[in-house]
mmCIF file of C-alpha atoms and ligand atoms in Angstrom:
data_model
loop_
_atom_site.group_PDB
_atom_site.id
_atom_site.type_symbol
_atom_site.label_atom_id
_atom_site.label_comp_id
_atom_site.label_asym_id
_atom_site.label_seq_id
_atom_site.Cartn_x
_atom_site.Cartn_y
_atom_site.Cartn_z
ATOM 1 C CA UNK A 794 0.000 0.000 0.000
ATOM 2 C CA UNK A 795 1.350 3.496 -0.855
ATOM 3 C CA UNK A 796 2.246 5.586 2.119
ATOM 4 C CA UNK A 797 0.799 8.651 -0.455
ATOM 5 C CA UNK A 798 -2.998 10.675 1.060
ATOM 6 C CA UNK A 799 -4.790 10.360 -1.622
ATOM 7 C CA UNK A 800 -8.308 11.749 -1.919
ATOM 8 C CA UNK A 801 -11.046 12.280 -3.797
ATOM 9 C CA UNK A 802 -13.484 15.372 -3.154
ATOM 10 C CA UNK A 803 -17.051 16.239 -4.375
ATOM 11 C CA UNK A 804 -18.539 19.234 -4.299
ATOM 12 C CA UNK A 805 -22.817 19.518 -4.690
ATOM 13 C CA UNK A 806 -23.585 22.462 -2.759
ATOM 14 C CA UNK A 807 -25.156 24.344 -5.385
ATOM 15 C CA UNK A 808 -25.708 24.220 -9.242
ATOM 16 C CA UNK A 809 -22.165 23.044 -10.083
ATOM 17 C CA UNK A 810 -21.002 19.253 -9.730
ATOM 18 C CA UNK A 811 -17.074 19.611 -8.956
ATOM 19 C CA UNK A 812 -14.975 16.342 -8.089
ATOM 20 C CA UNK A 813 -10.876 16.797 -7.688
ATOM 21 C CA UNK A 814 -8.135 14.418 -6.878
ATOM 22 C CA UNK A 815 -5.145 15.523 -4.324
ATOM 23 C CA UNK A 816 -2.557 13.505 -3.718
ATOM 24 C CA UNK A 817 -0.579 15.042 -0.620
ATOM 25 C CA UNK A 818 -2.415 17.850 -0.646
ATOM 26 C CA UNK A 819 -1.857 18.633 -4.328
ATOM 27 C CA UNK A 820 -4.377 19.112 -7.214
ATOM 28 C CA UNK A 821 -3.993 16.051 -9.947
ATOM 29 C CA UNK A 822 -7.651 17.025 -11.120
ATOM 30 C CA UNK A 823 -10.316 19.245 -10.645
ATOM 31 C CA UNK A 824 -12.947 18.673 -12.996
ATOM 32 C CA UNK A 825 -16.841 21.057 -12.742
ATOM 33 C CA UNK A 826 -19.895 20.230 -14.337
ATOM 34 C CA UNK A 827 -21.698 23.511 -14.560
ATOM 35 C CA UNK A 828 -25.566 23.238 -15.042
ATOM 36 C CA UNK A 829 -27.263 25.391 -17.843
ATOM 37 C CA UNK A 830 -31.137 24.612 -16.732
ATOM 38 C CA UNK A 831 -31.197 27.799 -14.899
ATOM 39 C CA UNK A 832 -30.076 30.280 -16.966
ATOM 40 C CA UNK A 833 -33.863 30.843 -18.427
ATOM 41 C CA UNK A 834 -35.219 30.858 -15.117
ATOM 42 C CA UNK A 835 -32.818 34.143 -13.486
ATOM 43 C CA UNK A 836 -31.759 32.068 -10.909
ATOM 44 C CA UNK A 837 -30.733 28.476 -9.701
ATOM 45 C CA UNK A 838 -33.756 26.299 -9.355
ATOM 46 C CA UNK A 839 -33.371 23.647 -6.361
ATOM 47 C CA UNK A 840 -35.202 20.629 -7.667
ATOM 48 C CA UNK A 841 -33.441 21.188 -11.256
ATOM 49 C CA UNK A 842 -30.230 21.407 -9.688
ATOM 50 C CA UNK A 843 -30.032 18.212 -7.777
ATOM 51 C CA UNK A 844 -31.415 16.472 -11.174
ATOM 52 C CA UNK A 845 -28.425 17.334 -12.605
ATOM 53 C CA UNK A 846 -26.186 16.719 -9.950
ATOM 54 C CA UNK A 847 -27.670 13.380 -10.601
ATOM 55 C CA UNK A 848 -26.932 13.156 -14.331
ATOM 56 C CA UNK A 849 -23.209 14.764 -14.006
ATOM 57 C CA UNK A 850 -21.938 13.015 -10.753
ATOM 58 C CA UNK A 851 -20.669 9.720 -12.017
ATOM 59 C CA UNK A 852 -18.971 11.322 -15.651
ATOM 60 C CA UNK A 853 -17.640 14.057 -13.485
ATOM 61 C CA UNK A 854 -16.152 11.905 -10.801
ATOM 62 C CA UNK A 855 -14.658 9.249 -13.526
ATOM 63 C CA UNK A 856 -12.884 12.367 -15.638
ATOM 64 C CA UNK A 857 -11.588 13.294 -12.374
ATOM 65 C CA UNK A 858 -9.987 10.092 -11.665
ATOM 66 C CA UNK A 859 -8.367 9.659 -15.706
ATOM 67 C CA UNK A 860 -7.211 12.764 -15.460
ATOM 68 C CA UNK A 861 -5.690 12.640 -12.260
ATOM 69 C CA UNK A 862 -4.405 8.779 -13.320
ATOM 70 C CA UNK A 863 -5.687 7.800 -10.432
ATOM 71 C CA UNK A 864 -7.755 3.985 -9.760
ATOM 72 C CA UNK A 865 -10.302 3.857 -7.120
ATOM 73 C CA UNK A 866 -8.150 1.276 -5.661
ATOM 74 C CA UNK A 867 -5.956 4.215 -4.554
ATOM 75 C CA UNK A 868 -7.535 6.163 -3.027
ATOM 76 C CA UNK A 869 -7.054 6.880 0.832
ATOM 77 C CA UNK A 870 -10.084 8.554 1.815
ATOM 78 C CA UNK A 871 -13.333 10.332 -0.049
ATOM 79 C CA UNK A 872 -14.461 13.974 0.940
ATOM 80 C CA UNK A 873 -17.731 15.531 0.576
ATOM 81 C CA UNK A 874 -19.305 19.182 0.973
ATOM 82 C CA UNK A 875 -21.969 18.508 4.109
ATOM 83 C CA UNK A 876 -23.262 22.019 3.915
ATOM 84 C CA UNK A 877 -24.166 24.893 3.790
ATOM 85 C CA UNK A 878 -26.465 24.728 0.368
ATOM 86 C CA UNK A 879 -29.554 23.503 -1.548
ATOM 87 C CA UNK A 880 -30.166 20.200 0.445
ATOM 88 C CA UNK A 881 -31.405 18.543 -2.874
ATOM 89 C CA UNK A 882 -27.843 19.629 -4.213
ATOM 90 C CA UNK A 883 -25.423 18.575 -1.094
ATOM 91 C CA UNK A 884 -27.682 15.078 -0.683
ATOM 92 C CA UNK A 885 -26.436 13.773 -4.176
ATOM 93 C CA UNK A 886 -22.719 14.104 -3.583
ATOM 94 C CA UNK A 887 -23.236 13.147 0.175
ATOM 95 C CA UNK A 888 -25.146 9.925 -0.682
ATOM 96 C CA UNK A 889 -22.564 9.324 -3.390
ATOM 97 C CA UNK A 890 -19.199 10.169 -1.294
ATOM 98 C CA UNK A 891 -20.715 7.558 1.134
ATOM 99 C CA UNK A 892 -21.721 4.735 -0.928
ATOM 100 C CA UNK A 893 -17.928 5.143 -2.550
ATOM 101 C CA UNK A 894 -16.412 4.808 0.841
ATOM 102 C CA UNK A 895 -18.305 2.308 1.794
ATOM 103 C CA UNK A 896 -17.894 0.263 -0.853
ATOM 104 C CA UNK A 897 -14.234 1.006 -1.128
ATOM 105 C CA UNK A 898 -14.072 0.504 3.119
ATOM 106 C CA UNK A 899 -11.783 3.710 3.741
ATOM 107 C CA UNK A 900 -12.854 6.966 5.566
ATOM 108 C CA UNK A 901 -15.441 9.414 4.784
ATOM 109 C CA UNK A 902 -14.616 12.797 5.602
ATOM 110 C CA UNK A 903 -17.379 15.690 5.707
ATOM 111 C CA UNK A 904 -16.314 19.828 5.025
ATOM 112 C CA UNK A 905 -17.687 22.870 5.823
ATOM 113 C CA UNK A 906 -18.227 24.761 2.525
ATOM 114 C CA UNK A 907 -17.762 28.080 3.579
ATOM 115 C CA UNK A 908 -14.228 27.366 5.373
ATOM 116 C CA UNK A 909 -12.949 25.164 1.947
ATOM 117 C CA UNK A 910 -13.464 28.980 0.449
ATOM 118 C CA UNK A 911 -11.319 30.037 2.878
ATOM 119 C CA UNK A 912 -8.460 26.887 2.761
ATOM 120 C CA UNK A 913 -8.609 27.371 -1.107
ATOM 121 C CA UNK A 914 -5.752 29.731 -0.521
ATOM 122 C CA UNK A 915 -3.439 26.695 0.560
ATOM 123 C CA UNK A 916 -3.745 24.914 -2.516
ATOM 124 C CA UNK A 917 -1.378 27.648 -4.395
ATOM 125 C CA UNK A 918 1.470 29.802 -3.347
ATOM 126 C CA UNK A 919 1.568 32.253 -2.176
ATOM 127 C CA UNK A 920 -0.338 31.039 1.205
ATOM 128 C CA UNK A 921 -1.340 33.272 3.968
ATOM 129 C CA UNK A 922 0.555 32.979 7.208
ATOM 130 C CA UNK A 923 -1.617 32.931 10.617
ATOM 131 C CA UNK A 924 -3.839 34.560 11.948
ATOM 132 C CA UNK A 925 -5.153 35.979 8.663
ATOM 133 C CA UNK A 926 -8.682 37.715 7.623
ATOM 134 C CA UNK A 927 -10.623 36.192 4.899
ATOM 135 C CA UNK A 928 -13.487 38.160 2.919
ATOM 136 C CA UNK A 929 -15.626 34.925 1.183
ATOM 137 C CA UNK A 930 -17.661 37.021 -1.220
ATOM 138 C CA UNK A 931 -19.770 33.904 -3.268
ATOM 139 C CA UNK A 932 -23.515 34.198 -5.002
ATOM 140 C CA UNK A 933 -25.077 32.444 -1.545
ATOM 141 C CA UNK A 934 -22.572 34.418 1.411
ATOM 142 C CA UNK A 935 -20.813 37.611 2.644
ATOM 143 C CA UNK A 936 -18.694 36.665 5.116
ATOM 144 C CA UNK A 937 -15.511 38.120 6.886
ATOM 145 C CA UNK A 938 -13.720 35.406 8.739
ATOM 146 C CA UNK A 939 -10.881 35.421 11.107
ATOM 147 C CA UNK A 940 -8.129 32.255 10.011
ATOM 148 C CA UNK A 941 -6.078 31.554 13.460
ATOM 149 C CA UNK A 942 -5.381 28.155 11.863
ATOM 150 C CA UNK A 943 -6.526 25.521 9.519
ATOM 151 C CA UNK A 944 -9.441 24.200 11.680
ATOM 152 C CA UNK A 945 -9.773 27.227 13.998
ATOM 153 C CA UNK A 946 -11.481 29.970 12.355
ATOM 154 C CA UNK A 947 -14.592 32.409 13.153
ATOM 155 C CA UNK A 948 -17.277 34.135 11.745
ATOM 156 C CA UNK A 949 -16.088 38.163 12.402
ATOM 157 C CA UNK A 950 -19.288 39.161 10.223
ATOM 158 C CA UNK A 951 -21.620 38.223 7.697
ATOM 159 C CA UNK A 952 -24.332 39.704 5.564
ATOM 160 C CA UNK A 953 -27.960 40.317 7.258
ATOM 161 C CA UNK A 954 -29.518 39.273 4.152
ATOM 162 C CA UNK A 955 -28.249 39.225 0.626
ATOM 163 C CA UNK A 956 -24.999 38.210 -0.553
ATOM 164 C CA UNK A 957 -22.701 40.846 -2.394
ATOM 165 C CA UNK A 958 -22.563 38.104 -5.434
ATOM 166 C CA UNK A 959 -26.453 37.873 -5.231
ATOM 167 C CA UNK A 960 -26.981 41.383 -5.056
ATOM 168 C CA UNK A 961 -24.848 41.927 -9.003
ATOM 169 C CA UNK A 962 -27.487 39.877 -9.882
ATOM 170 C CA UNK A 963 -30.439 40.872 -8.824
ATOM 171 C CA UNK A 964 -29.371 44.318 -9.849
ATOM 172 C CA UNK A 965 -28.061 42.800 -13.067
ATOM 173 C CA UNK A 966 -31.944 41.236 -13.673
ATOM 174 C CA UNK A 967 -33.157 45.110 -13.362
ATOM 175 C CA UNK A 968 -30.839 46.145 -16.088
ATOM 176 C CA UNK A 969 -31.956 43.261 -18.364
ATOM 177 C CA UNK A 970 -28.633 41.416 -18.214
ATOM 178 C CA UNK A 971 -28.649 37.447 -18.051
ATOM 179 C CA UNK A 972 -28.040 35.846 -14.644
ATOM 180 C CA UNK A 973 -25.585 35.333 -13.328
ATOM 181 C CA UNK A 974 -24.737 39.183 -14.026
ATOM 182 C CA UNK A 975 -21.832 39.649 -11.999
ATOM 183 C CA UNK A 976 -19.363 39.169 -14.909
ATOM 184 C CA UNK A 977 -21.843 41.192 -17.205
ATOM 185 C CA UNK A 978 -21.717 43.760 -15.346
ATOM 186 C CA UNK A 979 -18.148 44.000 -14.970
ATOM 187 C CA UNK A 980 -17.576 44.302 -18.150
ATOM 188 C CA UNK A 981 -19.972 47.105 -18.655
ATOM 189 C CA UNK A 982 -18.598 49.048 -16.153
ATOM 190 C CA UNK A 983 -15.340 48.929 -17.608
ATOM 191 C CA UNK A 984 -16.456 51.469 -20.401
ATOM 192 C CA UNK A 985 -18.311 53.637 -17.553
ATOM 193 C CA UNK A 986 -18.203 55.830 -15.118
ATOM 194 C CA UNK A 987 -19.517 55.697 -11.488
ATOM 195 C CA UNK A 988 -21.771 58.738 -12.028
ATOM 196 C CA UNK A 989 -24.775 57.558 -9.815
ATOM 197 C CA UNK A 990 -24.994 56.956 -6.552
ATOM 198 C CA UNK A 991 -26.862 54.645 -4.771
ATOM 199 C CA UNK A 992 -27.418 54.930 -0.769
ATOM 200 C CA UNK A 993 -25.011 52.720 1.267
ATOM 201 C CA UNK A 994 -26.797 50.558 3.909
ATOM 202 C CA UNK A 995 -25.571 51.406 8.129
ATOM 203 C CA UNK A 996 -24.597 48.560 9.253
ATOM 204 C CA UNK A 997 -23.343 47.647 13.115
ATOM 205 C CA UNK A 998 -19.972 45.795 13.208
ATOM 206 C CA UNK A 999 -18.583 43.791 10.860
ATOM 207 C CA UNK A 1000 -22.052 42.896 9.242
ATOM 208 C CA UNK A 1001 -23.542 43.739 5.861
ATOM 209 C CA UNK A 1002 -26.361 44.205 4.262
ATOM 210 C CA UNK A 1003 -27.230 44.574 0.357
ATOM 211 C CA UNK A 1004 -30.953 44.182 0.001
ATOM 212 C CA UNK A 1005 -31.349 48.125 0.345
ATOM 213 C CA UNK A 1006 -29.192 48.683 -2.736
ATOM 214 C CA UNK A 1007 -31.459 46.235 -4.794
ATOM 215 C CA UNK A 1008 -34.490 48.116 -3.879
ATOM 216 C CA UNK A 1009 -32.612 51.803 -4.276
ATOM 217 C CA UNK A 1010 -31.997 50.567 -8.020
ATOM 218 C CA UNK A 1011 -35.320 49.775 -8.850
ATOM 219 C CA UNK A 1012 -36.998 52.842 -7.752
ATOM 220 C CA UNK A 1013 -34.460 54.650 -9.381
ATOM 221 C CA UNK A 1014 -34.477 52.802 -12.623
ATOM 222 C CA UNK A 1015 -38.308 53.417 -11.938
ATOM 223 C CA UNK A 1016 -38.430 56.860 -12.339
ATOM 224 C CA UNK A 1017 -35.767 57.778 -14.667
ATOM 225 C CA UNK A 1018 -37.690 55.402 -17.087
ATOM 226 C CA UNK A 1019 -40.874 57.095 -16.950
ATOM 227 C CA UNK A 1020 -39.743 59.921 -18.107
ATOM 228 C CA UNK A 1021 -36.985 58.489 -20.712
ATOM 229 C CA UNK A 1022 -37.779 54.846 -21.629
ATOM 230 C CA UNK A 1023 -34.214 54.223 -23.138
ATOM 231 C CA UNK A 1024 -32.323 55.520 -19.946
ATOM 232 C CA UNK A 1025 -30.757 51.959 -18.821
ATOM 233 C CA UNK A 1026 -29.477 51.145 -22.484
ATOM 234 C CA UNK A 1027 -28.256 54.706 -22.760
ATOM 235 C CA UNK A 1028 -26.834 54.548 -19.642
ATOM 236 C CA UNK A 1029 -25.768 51.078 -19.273
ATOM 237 C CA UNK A 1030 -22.231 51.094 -18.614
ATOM 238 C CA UNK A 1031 -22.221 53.797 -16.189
ATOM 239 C CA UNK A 1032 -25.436 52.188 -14.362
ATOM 240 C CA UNK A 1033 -23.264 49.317 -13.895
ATOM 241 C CA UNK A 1034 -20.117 51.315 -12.640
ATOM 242 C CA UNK A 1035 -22.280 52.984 -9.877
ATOM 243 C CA UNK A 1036 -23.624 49.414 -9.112
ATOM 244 C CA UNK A 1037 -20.351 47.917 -9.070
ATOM 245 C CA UNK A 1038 -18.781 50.706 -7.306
ATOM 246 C CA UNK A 1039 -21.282 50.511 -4.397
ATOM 247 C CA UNK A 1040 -20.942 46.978 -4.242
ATOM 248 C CA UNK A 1041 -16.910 47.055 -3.696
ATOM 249 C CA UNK A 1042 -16.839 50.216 -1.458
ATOM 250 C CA UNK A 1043 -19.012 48.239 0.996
ATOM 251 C CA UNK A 1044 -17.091 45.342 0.822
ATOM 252 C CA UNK A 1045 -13.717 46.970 1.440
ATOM 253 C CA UNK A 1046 -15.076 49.481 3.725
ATOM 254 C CA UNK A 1047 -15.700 46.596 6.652
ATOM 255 C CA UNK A 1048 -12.469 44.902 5.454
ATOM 256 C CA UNK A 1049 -10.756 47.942 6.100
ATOM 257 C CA UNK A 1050 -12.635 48.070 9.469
ATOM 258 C CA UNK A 1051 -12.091 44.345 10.234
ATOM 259 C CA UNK A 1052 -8.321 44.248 9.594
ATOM 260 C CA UNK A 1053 -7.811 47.856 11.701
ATOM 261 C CA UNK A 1054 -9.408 46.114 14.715
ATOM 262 C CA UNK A 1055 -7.806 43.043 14.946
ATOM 263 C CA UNK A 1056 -4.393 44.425 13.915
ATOM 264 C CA UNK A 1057 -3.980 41.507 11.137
ATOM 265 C CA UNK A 1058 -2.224 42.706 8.281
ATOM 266 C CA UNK A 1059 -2.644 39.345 6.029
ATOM 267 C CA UNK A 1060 -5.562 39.614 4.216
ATOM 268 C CA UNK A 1061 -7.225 37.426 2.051
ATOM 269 C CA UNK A 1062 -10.099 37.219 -0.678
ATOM 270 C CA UNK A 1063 -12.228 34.553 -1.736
ATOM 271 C CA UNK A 1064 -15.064 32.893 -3.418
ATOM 272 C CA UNK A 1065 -16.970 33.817 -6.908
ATOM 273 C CA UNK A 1066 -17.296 37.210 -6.592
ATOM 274 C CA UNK A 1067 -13.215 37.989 -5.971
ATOM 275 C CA UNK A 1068 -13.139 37.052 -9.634
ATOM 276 C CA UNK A 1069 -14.486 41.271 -10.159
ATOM 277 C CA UNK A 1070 -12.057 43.460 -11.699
ATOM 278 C CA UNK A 1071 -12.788 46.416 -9.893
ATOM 279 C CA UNK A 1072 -12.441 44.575 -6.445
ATOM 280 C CA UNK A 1073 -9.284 42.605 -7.310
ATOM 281 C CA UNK A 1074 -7.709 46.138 -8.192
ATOM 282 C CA UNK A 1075 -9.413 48.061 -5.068
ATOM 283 C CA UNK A 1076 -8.125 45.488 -3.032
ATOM 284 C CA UNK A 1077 -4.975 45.225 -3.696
ATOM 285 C CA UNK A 1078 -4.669 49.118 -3.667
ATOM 286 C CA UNK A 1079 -6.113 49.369 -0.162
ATOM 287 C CA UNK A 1080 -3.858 46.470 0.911
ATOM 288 C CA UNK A 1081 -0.479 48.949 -0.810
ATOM 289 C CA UNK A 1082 -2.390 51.917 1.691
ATOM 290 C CA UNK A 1083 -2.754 49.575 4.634
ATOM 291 C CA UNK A 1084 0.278 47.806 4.499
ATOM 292 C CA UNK A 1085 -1.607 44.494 4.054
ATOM 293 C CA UNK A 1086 0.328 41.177 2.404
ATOM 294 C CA UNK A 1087 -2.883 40.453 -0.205
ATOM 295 C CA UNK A 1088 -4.119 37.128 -1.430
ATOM 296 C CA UNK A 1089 -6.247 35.967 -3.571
ATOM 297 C CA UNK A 1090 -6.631 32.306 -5.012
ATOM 298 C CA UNK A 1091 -6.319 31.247 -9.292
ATOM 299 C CA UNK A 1092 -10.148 32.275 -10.441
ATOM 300 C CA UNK A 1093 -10.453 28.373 -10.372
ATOM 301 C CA UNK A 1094 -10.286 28.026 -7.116
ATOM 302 C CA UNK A 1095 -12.552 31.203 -5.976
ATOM 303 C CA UNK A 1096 -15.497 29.943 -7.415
ATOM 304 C CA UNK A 1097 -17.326 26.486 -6.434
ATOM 305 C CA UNK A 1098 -14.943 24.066 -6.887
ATOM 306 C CA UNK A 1099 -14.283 20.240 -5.386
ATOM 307 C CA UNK A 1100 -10.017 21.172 -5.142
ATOM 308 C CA UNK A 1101 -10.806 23.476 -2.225
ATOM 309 C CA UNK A 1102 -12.650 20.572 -0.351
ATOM 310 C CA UNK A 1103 -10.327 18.040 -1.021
ATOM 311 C CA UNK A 1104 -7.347 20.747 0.358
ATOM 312 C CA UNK A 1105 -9.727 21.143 3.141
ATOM 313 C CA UNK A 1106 -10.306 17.739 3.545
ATOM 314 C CA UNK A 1107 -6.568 16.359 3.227
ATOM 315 C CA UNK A 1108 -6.081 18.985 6.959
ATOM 316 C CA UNK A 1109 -8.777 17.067 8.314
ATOM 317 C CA UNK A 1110 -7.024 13.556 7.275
ATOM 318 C CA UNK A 1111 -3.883 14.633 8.779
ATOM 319 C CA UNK A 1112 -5.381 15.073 11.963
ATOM 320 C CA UNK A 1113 -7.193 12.011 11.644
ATOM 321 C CA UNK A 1114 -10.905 13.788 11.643
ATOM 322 C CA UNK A 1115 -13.561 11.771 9.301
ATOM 323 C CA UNK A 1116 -17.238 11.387 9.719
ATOM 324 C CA UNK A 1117 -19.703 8.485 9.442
ATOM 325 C CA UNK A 1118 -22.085 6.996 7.188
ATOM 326 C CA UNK A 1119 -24.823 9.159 9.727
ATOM 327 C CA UNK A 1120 -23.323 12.569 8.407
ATOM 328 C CA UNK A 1121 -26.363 14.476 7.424
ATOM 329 C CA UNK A 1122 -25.873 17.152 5.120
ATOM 330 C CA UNK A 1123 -27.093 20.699 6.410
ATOM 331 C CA UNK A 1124 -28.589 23.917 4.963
ATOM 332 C CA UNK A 1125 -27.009 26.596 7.060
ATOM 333 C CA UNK A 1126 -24.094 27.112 9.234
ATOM 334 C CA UNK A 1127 -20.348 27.731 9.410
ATOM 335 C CA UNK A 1128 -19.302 24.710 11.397
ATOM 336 C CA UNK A 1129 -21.064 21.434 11.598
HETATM 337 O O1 KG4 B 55 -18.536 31.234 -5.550
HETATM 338 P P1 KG4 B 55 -19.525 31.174 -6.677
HETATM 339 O O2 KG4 B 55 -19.063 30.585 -7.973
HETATM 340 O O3 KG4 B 55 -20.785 30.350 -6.262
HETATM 341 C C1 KG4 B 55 -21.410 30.458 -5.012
HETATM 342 O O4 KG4 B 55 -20.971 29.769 -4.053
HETATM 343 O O5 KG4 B 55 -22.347 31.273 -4.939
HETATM 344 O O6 KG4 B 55 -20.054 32.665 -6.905
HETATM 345 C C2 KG4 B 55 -21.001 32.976 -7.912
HETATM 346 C C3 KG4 B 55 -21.292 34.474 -7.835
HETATM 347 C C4 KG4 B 55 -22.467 34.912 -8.724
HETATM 348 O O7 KG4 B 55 -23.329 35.720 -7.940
HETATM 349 C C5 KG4 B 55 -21.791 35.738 -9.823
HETATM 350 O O8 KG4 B 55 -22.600 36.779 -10.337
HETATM 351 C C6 KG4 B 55 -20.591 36.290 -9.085
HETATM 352 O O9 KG4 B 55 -20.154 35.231 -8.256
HETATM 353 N N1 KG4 B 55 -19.514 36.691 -10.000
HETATM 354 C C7 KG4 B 55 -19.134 37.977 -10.186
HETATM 355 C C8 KG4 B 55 -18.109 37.963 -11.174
HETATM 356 N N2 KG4 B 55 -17.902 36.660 -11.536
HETATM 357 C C9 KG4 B 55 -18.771 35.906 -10.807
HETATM 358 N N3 KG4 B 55 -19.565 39.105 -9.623
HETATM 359 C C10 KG4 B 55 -18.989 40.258 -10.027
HETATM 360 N N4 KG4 B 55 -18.021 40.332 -10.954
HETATM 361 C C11 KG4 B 55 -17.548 39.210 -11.546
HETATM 362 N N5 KG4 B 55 -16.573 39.305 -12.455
HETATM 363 ZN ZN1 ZN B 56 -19.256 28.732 -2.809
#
């Protein structure tokens, strides 16, 4: 038997079936399935989601393994996302993960999804040293999250209701733009100008909240088109710089605030939305002010992906942590 950890992850948690092979802890595969059912609909649609999930699990988890060169026979352990997500979603990789282990007779080991955003920033250099602050910005959370180590982290703040990747797209779905609209909107804004300006929510702490900014748009876009029907194609670009712009100033604002109260000075960015232009330059600017060390993962590993549960998973090997077949996957929650 090789002395060699190697594991195979899947990821379910929402509309995109990810499985990745790591062999000690690095990536020999990471292969996504993403779903197209829900672009007509504006949004991910839970029961068409886990369908599909259905359909893509086995191809997805078999390219994984050719292209990683990698038998089933080898494998030391299989990791799955528990939760957060669409239950429909996370029970179809669960179920799977634990058939495969059980049929294979090695461990089974369960990961947060929300902290694999956060250890996606081992599975490259440069990593973060400890204690570090991580900003997950994804289409389902907000969250700023304090890194002392691999397994000991905590929730500093969080949004209060939508997430900063859910809110470019519901304000990308008032300018007509196809969901998901954050990278449509991104691009827009880089022939525009932040012109208009949309109230910023008060917000205690370390907390967010973007649901005000949805609703500031609309009535806006409301009564600017009553008087001149064409004023969001006119005024497209620069519509979605001022979105854009809001978006990121809020974001980096409670970094900012974050990172001056602790003292920590290694700062980190993660999850779908870190892929935006204007935040990846804003970021790294602020960090230059600050005196920050800034990080943020290959765009592969920011959004979902089943490498950043397998890195998270191969910690949890090493320190002999695994789950079993009574895991149940969850909807909510930073730790299980
Ligand atoms: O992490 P992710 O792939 O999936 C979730 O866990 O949600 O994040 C998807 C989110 C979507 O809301 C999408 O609009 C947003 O990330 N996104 C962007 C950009 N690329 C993806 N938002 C703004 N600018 C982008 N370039
Ligand atoms: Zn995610």
């Amino acid at each position: 038997m090789s002395e060699k950890v190697t594991i195979l992850a899947i990821e379910s948690s929402c509309d995109d079936t990810s499985a990745a092979v790591l062999r000690d802890g690095v990536v020999l595969s990471n292969c996504t399935a993403n779903q197209e059912a829900h672009r007509q609909y504006g949004g991910v649609v839970p029961e068409l989601a886990s369908r599909a999930h259905q359909a893509n699990i086995i191809p997805v988890v078999e390219q994984a393994l050719r292209q990683a060169g990698v038998g089933k026979e080898d494998l030391s352990a299989v990791a799955f996302t528990r939760g957060p997500g669409l239950m429909g979603s996370l029970l179809v990789g669960t179920s799977f993960a634990k058939a495969l282990a059980l049929s294979l007779d090695i461990p089974l080991i369960e990961v947060n999804h929300m902290q694999a955003h956060v250890l996606a920033h081992f599975i490259e250099d440069p990593k973060p040293a400890f204690p570090f602050i991580c900003l997950t910005v994804s289409g389902g959370h907000t969250q700023i999250v304090l890194v002392r180590a691999t397994h000991d982290m905590e929730v500093l703040g969080q949004t209060l209701d939508d997430a900063a990747g859910e809110a470019f797209d519901k304000a990308g779905k008032l300018l007509g733009l196809g969901y998901p609209a954050g990278p449509a909107i991104d691009r827009w804004a880089q022939q525009g100008q932040p012109r208009f300006a949309f109230p910023e929510a008060q917000v205690p702490g370390l907390n967010f909240s973007f649901s005000g900014l949805k609703t500031a748009i609309l009535y806006f876009l409301r009564e600017q088109t009553a008087s001149n029907p064409h004023f969001i194609e006119k005024n497209l670009a620069d519509l979605c710089a001022s979105v854009q712009s809001a978006i990121v100033s809020t974001l980096l604002k409670t970094l900012r605030r974050a990172a001056r109260r602790t003292g920590i000075r290694e700062i980190a960015l993660a999850g779908g939305v870190s892929a935006n232009s204007e935040l990846r330059h804003r970021f790294e600017d602020l960090g230059r002010q600050e005196g920050w060390n800034t990080y943020i993962p290959a765009f592969e590993y920011c959004t979902d992906n089943a490498a950043m549960i397998g890195m998270a998973a191969y910690f949890k090997y090493l320190r002999g942590e695994f789950c079993g077949q009574d895991a149940a996957p969850y909807a909510r929650g930073f730790l299980p």
